[in-house]
mmCIF file of C-alpha atoms in Angstrom:
data_model
loop_
_atom_site.group_PDB
_atom_site.id
_atom_site.type_symbol
_atom_site.label_atom_id
_atom_site.label_comp_id
_atom_site.label_asym_id
_atom_site.label_seq_id
_atom_site.Cartn_x
_atom_site.Cartn_y
_atom_site.Cartn_z
ATOM 1 C CA MET S 100 -59.123 125.396 -181.471
ATOM 2 C CA ASP S 101 -58.264 125.101 -185.103
ATOM 3 C CA ARG S 102 -54.523 125.849 -184.200
ATOM 4 C CA SER S 103 -54.289 122.841 -182.094
ATOM 5 C CA THR S 104 -55.765 120.928 -184.687
ATOM 6 C CA ASN S 105 -53.357 121.599 -187.079
ATOM 7 C CA LEU S 106 -50.475 120.657 -184.862
ATOM 8 C CA ASP S 107 -51.865 117.288 -184.007
ATOM 9 C CA ILE S 108 -52.014 116.649 -188.012
ATOM 10 C CA GLU S 109 -48.587 117.543 -188.419
ATOM 11 C CA GLU S 110 -47.324 115.356 -185.582
ATOM 12 C CA LEU S 111 -49.168 112.396 -187.041
ATOM 13 C CA LYS S 112 -47.620 113.051 -190.478
ATOM 14 C CA MET S 113 -44.045 113.186 -188.866
ATOM 15 C CA THR S 114 -44.583 109.954 -187.063
ATOM 16 C CA ARG S 115 -45.840 108.380 -190.375
ATOM 17 C CA GLU S 116 -42.918 109.669 -192.362
ATOM 18 C CA GLN S 117 -40.345 108.346 -189.736
ATOM 19 C CA TYR S 118 -42.144 104.946 -189.825
ATOM 20 C CA ILE S 119 -41.892 104.803 -193.415
ATOM 21 C CA LEU S 120 -38.148 105.625 -193.534
ATOM 22 C CA ALA S 121 -37.203 103.133 -191.019
ATOM 23 C CA THR S 122 -39.222 100.446 -193.177
ATOM 24 C CA GLN S 123 -37.344 101.201 -196.044
ATOM 25 C CA GLN S 124 -34.102 100.894 -194.583
ATOM 26 C CA ASN S 125 -34.906 97.347 -193.244
ATOM 27 C CA ASN S 126 -36.193 96.394 -196.598
ATOM 28 C CA LEU S 127 -32.866 97.289 -198.576
ATOM 29 C CA PRO S 128 -30.903 94.424 -200.316
ATOM 30 C CA ARG S 129 -28.362 93.024 -198.150
ATOM 31 C CA ALA S 130 -24.520 93.061 -199.533
ATOM 32 C CA GLU S 131 -23.539 90.051 -201.229
ATOM 33 C CA ASN S 132 -20.168 89.479 -199.400
ATOM 34 C CA ALA S 133 -21.918 89.129 -195.988
ATOM 35 C CA GLN S 134 -20.275 86.123 -194.167
ATOM 36 C CA LEU S 135 -22.432 83.992 -191.442
ATOM 37 C CA TYR S 136 -20.592 82.688 -188.228
ATOM 38 C CA PRO S 137 -22.133 79.610 -186.866
ATOM 39 C CA VAL S 138 -22.432 79.580 -182.892
ATOM 40 C CA GLY S 139 -21.233 76.485 -181.002
ATOM 41 C CA ILE S 140 -18.192 73.642 -181.189
ATOM 42 C CA TYR S 141 -18.065 71.725 -184.452
ATOM 43 C CA GLY S 142 -15.451 69.653 -186.243
ATOM 44 C CA TRP S 143 -12.685 68.190 -184.833
ATOM 45 C CA ARG S 144 -12.859 70.165 -181.642
ATOM 46 C CA LYS S 145 -16.385 68.567 -180.803
ATOM 47 C CA ARG S 146 -14.851 65.065 -181.431
ATOM 48 C CA CYS S 147 -11.900 65.863 -178.884
ATOM 49 C CA LEU S 148 -14.604 67.294 -176.527
ATOM 50 C CA TYR S 149 -16.469 63.899 -176.833
ATOM 51 C CA PHE S 150 -13.209 61.787 -176.435
ATOM 52 C CA PHE S 151 -12.195 63.562 -173.014
ATOM 53 C CA VAL S 152 -15.574 63.055 -171.706
ATOM 54 C CA LEU S 153 -15.553 59.492 -172.482
ATOM 55 C CA LEU S 154 -12.096 58.980 -171.110
ATOM 56 C CA LEU S 155 -12.997 60.743 -167.885
ATOM 57 C CA LEU S 156 -16.262 58.637 -167.470
ATOM 58 C CA VAL S 157 -13.620 55.422 -168.085
ATOM 59 C CA THR S 158 -11.284 56.360 -165.664
ATOM 60 C CA MET S 159 -14.134 57.029 -163.018
ATOM 61 C CA ILE S 160 -15.643 53.833 -163.495
ATOM 62 C CA VAL S 161 -12.066 52.242 -163.151
ATOM 63 C CA ASN S 162 -11.583 54.082 -160.126
ATOM 64 C CA LEU S 163 -14.658 53.036 -158.427
ATOM 65 C CA ALA S 164 -14.109 49.378 -159.474
ATOM 66 C CA MET S 165 -10.705 49.371 -157.769
ATOM 67 C CA THR S 166 -11.945 50.961 -154.789
ATOM 68 C CA ILE S 167 -14.523 48.534 -154.415
ATOM 69 C CA TRP S 168 -11.990 45.736 -154.850
ATOM 70 C CA ILE S 169 -9.566 47.105 -152.227
ATOM 71 C CA LEU S 170 -12.523 47.517 -149.727
ATOM 72 C CA LYS S 171 -13.413 43.890 -150.391
ATOM 73 C CA VAL S 172 -9.765 42.454 -150.098
ATOM 74 C CA MET S 173 -8.724 44.551 -147.270
ATOM 75 C CA ASN S 174 -12.029 43.894 -145.532
ATOM 76 C CA PHE S 175 -12.494 47.349 -144.644
ATOM 77 C CA THR S 176 -15.516 47.929 -142.114
ATOM 78 C CA VAL S 177 -16.826 50.593 -140.108
ATOM 79 C CA ASP S 178 -14.620 49.189 -136.877
ATOM 80 C CA GLY S 179 -11.415 48.965 -138.856
ATOM 81 C CA MET S 180 -9.585 47.023 -141.744
ATOM 82 C CA GLY S 181 -9.069 43.277 -141.751
ATOM 83 C CA ASN S 182 -7.624 41.966 -138.223
ATOM 84 C CA LEU S 183 -7.228 45.780 -137.154
ATOM 85 C CA ARG S 184 -9.985 47.039 -135.070
ATOM 86 C CA VAL S 185 -10.125 50.560 -133.847
ATOM 87 C CA THR S 186 -11.468 50.763 -130.437
ATOM 88 C CA LYS S 187 -12.046 53.388 -127.724
ATOM 89 C CA LYS S 188 -8.716 52.143 -125.843
ATOM 90 C CA GLY S 189 -6.601 51.934 -128.862
ATOM 91 C CA ILE S 190 -5.816 49.824 -131.829
ATOM 92 C CA ARG S 191 -6.654 46.025 -131.687
ATOM 93 C CA LEU S 192 -4.610 43.544 -133.830
ATOM 94 C CA GLU S 193 -5.638 40.112 -133.944
ATOM 95 C CA GLY S 194 -3.654 37.200 -135.468
ATOM 96 C CA ILE S 195 -0.010 37.312 -136.858
ATOM 97 C CA SER S 196 1.266 40.558 -137.929
ATOM 98 C CA GLU S 197 4.344 41.548 -139.662
ATOM 99 C CA PHE S 198 5.812 45.099 -139.313
ATOM 100 C CA LEU S 199 8.503 46.043 -142.118
ATOM 101 C CA LEU S 200 9.254 49.493 -140.482
ATOM 102 C CA PRO S 201 9.698 50.592 -136.901
ATOM 103 C CA LEU S 202 6.704 50.600 -134.745
ATOM 104 C CA TYR S 203 6.160 53.285 -132.276
ATOM 105 C CA VAL S 204 3.727 52.623 -129.443
ATOM 106 C CA LYS S 205 2.893 53.499 -125.849
ATOM 107 C CA GLU S 206 1.815 50.223 -124.629
ATOM 108 C CA ILE S 207 1.568 46.525 -126.219
ATOM 109 C CA HIS S 208 -0.487 44.077 -124.525
ATOM 110 C CA SER S 209 -2.292 40.711 -125.328
ATOM 111 C CA ARG S 210 -5.725 39.428 -124.693
ATOM 112 C CA LYS S 211 -6.286 37.704 -121.389
ATOM 113 C CA ASP S 212 -6.436 34.100 -122.727
ATOM 114 C CA SER S 213 -3.424 34.451 -124.870
ATOM 115 C CA PRO S 214 0.250 35.193 -124.545
ATOM 116 C CA LEU S 215 1.997 37.875 -126.374
ATOM 117 C CA VAL S 216 4.696 36.449 -129.009
ATOM 118 C CA LEU S 217 7.343 38.773 -130.807
ATOM 119 C CA GLN S 218 9.243 37.038 -133.368
ATOM 120 C CA SER S 219 11.901 38.050 -135.664
ATOM 121 C CA ASP S 220 14.378 35.993 -138.045
ATOM 122 C CA ARG S 221 17.582 37.924 -136.425
ATOM 123 C CA ASN S 222 16.674 39.709 -133.116
ATOM 124 C CA VAL S 223 14.036 41.396 -131.440
ATOM 125 C CA THR S 224 15.346 44.888 -130.202
ATOM 126 C CA VAL S 225 13.365 47.095 -127.810
ATOM 127 C CA ASN S 226 14.912 50.697 -127.502
ATOM 128 C CA ALA S 227 13.845 53.587 -124.990
ATOM 129 C CA ARG S 228 14.609 57.303 -125.837
ATOM 130 C CA ASN S 229 14.056 60.780 -123.943
ATOM 131 C CA HIS S 230 12.254 63.648 -125.173
ATOM 132 C CA MET S 231 15.535 64.683 -126.976
ATOM 133 C CA GLY S 232 15.352 61.308 -129.006
ATOM 134 C CA GLN S 233 18.747 60.020 -127.178
ATOM 135 C CA LEU S 234 18.862 56.319 -126.305
ATOM 136 C CA THR S 235 18.305 55.465 -122.521
ATOM 137 C CA GLY S 236 17.613 51.850 -122.576
ATOM 138 C CA GLN S 237 17.987 48.882 -125.083
ATOM 139 C CA LEU S 238 16.802 45.470 -124.538
ATOM 140 C CA THR S 239 17.886 42.984 -127.367
ATOM 141 C CA VAL S 240 16.927 39.076 -127.824
ATOM 142 C CA GLY S 241 19.284 37.496 -130.382
ATOM 143 C CA ALA S 242 20.163 34.001 -131.180
ATOM 144 C CA ASP S 243 23.125 33.880 -128.901
ATOM 145 C CA ALA S 244 22.365 36.186 -126.006
ATOM 146 C CA VAL S 245 19.798 38.247 -124.314
ATOM 147 C CA GLU S 246 21.586 41.779 -123.939
ATOM 148 C CA ALA S 247 20.287 44.665 -121.785
ATOM 149 C CA GLN S 248 21.771 48.143 -122.125
ATOM 150 C CA CYS S 249 20.674 50.528 -119.481
ATOM 151 C CA LYS S 250 21.585 52.598 -116.175
ATOM 152 C CA ARG S 251 19.983 50.111 -113.831
ATOM 153 C CA PHE S 252 18.515 46.659 -114.504
ATOM 154 C CA GLU S 253 15.925 45.238 -111.856
ATOM 155 C CA VAL S 254 13.751 42.235 -111.819
ATOM 156 C CA ARG S 255 10.749 42.783 -109.182
ATOM 157 C CA ALA S 256 8.322 40.071 -107.896
ATOM 158 C CA SER S 257 4.846 40.108 -109.270
ATOM 159 C CA GLU S 258 3.112 40.104 -105.672
ATOM 160 C CA ASP S 259 4.611 42.685 -103.775
ATOM 161 C CA GLY S 260 6.723 44.366 -106.178
ATOM 162 C CA ARG S 261 10.023 43.898 -104.305
ATOM 163 C CA VAL S 262 13.300 43.767 -106.067
ATOM 164 C CA LEU S 263 14.424 40.416 -106.910
ATOM 165 C CA PHE S 264 17.507 41.087 -108.689
ATOM 166 C CA SER S 265 19.168 44.726 -109.501
ATOM 167 C CA ALA S 266 22.305 45.327 -111.235
ATOM 168 C CA ASP S 267 24.274 48.733 -112.086
ATOM 169 C CA GLU S 268 27.791 49.916 -112.456
ATOM 170 C CA ASP S 269 28.547 49.830 -108.866
ATOM 171 C CA GLU S 270 26.732 46.628 -107.496
ATOM 172 C CA ILE S 271 24.788 43.596 -108.215
ATOM 173 C CA THR S 272 21.906 43.001 -105.516
ATOM 174 C CA ILE S 273 19.945 39.689 -105.320
ATOM 175 C CA GLY S 274 16.814 40.384 -103.006
ATOM 176 C CA ALA S 275 15.232 36.888 -103.071
ATOM 177 C CA GLU S 276 14.977 34.742 -99.779
ATOM 178 C CA LYS S 277 17.343 32.228 -101.201
ATOM 179 C CA LEU S 278 20.208 31.968 -103.699
ATOM 180 C CA LYS S 279 20.560 28.446 -105.153
ATOM 181 C CA VAL S 280 23.309 27.249 -107.373
ATOM 182 C CA THR S 281 22.468 23.905 -109.009
ATOM 183 C CA GLY S 282 25.724 23.726 -111.353
ATOM 184 C CA THR S 283 28.216 20.832 -110.673
ATOM 185 C CA GLU S 284 31.070 23.050 -110.643
ATOM 186 C CA GLY S 285 29.312 25.315 -107.922
ATOM 187 C CA ALA S 286 29.790 28.996 -107.612
ATOM 188 C CA VAL S 287 33.283 30.614 -108.650
ATOM 189 C CA PHE S 288 34.126 33.910 -107.489
ATOM 190 C CA GLY S 289 37.189 35.990 -108.876
ATOM 191 C CA HIS S 290 37.346 38.173 -105.900
ATOM 192 C CA SER S 291 36.544 38.350 -102.254
ATOM 193 C CA VAL S 292 33.086 37.386 -100.788
ATOM 194 C CA GLU S 293 31.373 39.069 -97.837
ATOM 195 C CA THR S 294 28.409 37.162 -96.248
ATOM 196 C CA PRO S 295 26.934 37.109 -92.962
ATOM 197 C CA HIS S 296 25.822 33.264 -93.284
ATOM 198 C CA ILE S 297 26.809 30.428 -95.466
ATOM 199 C CA ARG S 298 24.758 27.070 -95.073
ATOM 200 C CA ALA S 299 24.065 23.915 -97.209
ATOM 201 C CA GLU S 300 20.501 22.764 -97.718
ATOM 202 C CA PRO S 301 19.368 20.342 -95.375
ATOM 203 C CA SER S 302 20.912 16.805 -95.431
ATOM 204 C CA GLN S 303 23.350 18.159 -97.686
ATOM 205 C CA ASP S 304 27.100 18.745 -97.095
ATOM 206 C CA LEU S 305 28.590 22.327 -97.315
ATOM 207 C CA ARG S 306 32.071 22.369 -98.868
ATOM 208 C CA LEU S 307 34.301 25.404 -99.556
ATOM 209 C CA GLU S 308 37.208 24.357 -101.690
ATOM 210 C CA SER S 309 40.000 26.081 -103.587
ATOM 211 C CA PRO S 310 41.658 23.445 -105.973
ATOM 212 C CA THR S 311 45.045 24.982 -106.611
ATOM 213 C CA ARG S 312 45.425 27.972 -104.053
ATOM 214 C CA SER S 313 44.799 28.707 -100.454
ATOM 215 C CA LEU S 314 41.224 29.330 -98.731
ATOM 216 C CA ILE S 315 41.270 32.101 -96.575
ATOM 217 C CA MET S 316 38.666 33.279 -94.082
ATOM 218 C CA GLU S 317 38.888 36.426 -92.292
ATOM 219 C CA ALA S 318 36.781 38.331 -89.693
ATOM 220 C CA PRO S 319 37.866 41.108 -87.227
ATOM 221 C CA ARG S 320 35.906 39.823 -84.448
ATOM 222 C CA GLY S 321 36.348 36.199 -84.986
ATOM 223 C CA VAL S 322 35.645 33.050 -87.041
ATOM 224 C CA GLN S 323 33.357 30.357 -85.602
ATOM 225 C CA VAL S 324 33.205 26.900 -87.131
ATOM 226 C CA SER S 325 30.583 24.765 -85.347
ATOM 227 C CA ALA S 326 29.276 20.902 -85.957
ATOM 228 C CA ALA S 327 26.223 20.766 -83.664
ATOM 229 C CA ALA S 328 25.625 16.955 -84.503
ATOM 230 C CA GLY S 329 28.897 15.615 -86.057
ATOM 231 C CA ASP S 330 32.606 15.759 -86.137
ATOM 232 C CA PHE S 331 34.722 18.748 -87.254
ATOM 233 C CA LYS S 332 37.836 17.747 -89.204
ATOM 234 C CA ALA S 333 40.955 19.827 -90.135
ATOM 235 C CA THR S 334 43.239 17.877 -92.425
ATOM 236 C CA CYS S 335 46.517 18.970 -94.353
ATOM 237 C CA ARG S 336 49.293 17.474 -96.131
ATOM 238 C CA LYS S 337 52.223 19.332 -94.184
ATOM 239 C CA GLU S 338 51.660 21.433 -91.171
ATOM 240 C CA LEU S 339 48.401 22.463 -89.190
ATOM 241 C CA HIS S 340 49.217 25.594 -87.476
ATOM 242 C CA LEU S 341 47.080 27.061 -84.140
ATOM 243 C CA GLN S 342 48.117 30.529 -83.574
ATOM 244 C CA SER S 343 46.970 33.164 -81.176
ATOM 245 C CA THR S 344 49.003 36.273 -81.186
ATOM 246 C CA GLU S 345 47.633 37.667 -77.823
ATOM 247 C CA GLY S 346 45.216 34.927 -76.300
ATOM 248 C CA GLU S 347 45.449 31.125 -75.660
ATOM 249 C CA ILE S 348 44.502 28.148 -77.349
ATOM 250 C CA PHE S 349 41.839 26.239 -75.148
ATOM 251 C CA LEU S 350 41.012 22.700 -75.771
ATOM 252 C CA ASN S 351 37.879 21.683 -73.828
ATOM 253 C CA ALA S 352 36.808 18.028 -74.191
ATOM 254 C CA ASP S 353 36.441 15.057 -71.827
ATOM 255 C CA THR S 354 39.029 13.260 -73.756
ATOM 256 C CA ILE S 355 41.990 14.824 -75.732
ATOM 257 C CA ARG S 356 43.984 12.360 -77.686
ATOM 258 C CA LEU S 357 47.455 13.123 -79.605
ATOM 259 C CA GLY S 358 48.036 10.087 -81.755
ATOM 260 C CA ASN S 359 51.276 9.374 -83.534
ATOM 261 C CA LEU S 360 53.618 10.971 -81.182
ATOM 262 C CA PRO S 361 57.264 9.722 -81.076
ATOM 263 C CA THR S 362 58.425 7.714 -78.254
ATOM 264 C CA GLY S 363 61.609 8.418 -76.544
ATOM 265 C CA SER S 364 64.054 6.001 -75.017
ATOM 266 C CA SER S 365 66.655 6.244 -72.242
ATOM 267 C CA SER S 366 68.478 3.392 -73.979
ATOM 268 C CA PRO S 367 68.788 3.392 -78.016
ATOM 269 C CA SER S 368 69.656 -0.474 -78.022
ATOM 270 C CA SER S 369 66.727 -1.703 -75.659
ATOM 271 C CA PRO S 370 64.427 -4.030 -77.471
ATOM 272 C CA SER S 371 61.325 -3.071 -79.102
ATOM 273 C CA SER S 372 59.514 -5.690 -76.929
ATOM 274 C CA SER S 373 60.065 -3.578 -73.907
ATOM 275 C CA HIS S 374 58.040 -0.515 -75.567
ATOM 276 C CA SER S 375 55.087 -3.010 -76.488
ATOM 277 C CA ARG S 376 54.754 -3.893 -72.500
ATOM 278 C CA GLN S 377 54.617 -0.216 -71.583
ATOM 279 C CA THR S 378 51.192 1.115 -70.841
ATOM 280 C CA VAL S 379 52.053 4.272 -69.208
ATOM 281 C CA TYR S 380 53.758 7.078 -70.910
ATOM 282 C CA GLU S 381 55.084 10.499 -69.629
ATOM 283 C CA LEU S 382 54.403 13.420 -72.090
ATOM 284 C CA CYS S 383 57.294 15.704 -72.581
ATOM 285 C CA VAL S 384 57.967 18.904 -74.352
ATOM 286 C CA CYS S 385 61.197 19.814 -76.367
ATOM 287 C CA PRO S 386 62.664 23.049 -76.400
ATOM 288 C CA ASN S 387 61.310 23.930 -79.692
ATOM 289 C CA GLY S 388 57.816 22.854 -78.568
ATOM 290 C CA LYS S 389 57.739 19.406 -80.053
ATOM 291 C CA LEU S 390 55.848 16.728 -78.081
ATOM 292 C CA TYR S 391 56.971 13.403 -77.617
ATOM 293 C CA LEU S 392 56.279 10.393 -75.062
ATOM 294 C CA SER S 393 58.834 8.932 -72.719
ATOM 295 C CA PRO S 394 58.101 5.594 -70.501
ATOM 296 C CA ALA S 395 56.739 6.606 -67.136
ATOM 297 C CA GLY S 396 58.845 5.675 -64.098
ATOM 298 C CA VAL S 397 59.130 6.575 -60.500
ATOM 299 C CA GLY S 398 60.443 9.778 -61.514
ATOM 300 C CA SER S 399 60.566 12.040 -64.456
ATOM 301 C CA THR S 400 61.996 10.284 -67.602
ATOM 302 C CA CYS S 401 61.935 13.072 -70.017
ATOM 303 C CA GLN S 402 65.718 14.021 -69.351
ATOM 304 C CA SER S 403 66.829 10.562 -69.982
ATOM 305 C CA SER S 404 64.618 10.457 -73.252
ATOM 306 C CA SER S 405 65.630 13.903 -74.478
ATOM 307 C CA ASN S 406 67.870 12.281 -77.201
ATOM 308 C CA ILE S 407 64.518 12.300 -79.632
ATOM 309 C CA CYS S 408 64.807 16.082 -79.487
ATOM 310 C CA LEU S 409 68.059 15.964 -81.219
ATOM 311 C CA TRP S 410 66.388 14.396 -84.062
ATOM 312 C CA SER S 411 63.838 17.021 -84.621
#
């Protein structure tokens, strides 16, 4: 018992001595040369920091003001910007718009109650390209002409979609029911014309004319000229030839007249008064095919009047 008590007293003494030694060390005077280092930003660094913070604040305010001004001027809304509206079907642009750079779109159409107008100071050009970017079609509307460059150009009817006009490198096809040329000079063809039917409008004349050269109509199975309610006239300055190589020339009419035929005479010195009293003549033919009249008599007088064949 006494031994354990002595141990406890010794431990208390040792603890007390350690506390006294620690207290004495803390109470020792500090060195005179000790330096103090303040914590934080002071001096010109602090002023620069405040300046940059102020500059950032001013910049944010200016950007916010400019953004609000742009939104106000450009009329930005939830649906779009100004006259430009974004819809489910695409973009809707109202009013007059000006494009300074190329415009790439899939479809352009106007409102139902207004037309679509494309305007340019020089020309309006519409290009079509393939997936390789190569030009396949071009439509240019200029001040002097409208040009279309493509493999095939077609104009279709709005009702049934039939082709009214088509053109390619080989031919030009007109599918309209009627082709009407209203020019004063008519239609001019540089080469041959193939058609099954040519007719004029009602109460109008049809005229085929070649002012300086010949007019030729050819058909392997025949050429038919008919005037159902009028006359048929063939007029020429020199000679009119009717030729049939294998068939015949058939004249079928109630009356056939051959005017201005020369009249032969058996006596060249006979007065002309005898011809005026002659009412019946005989039709004669020279060996070269020339026809002439000879005064009729009891018999044939062609032989006696054949001197006219010598003059032809």
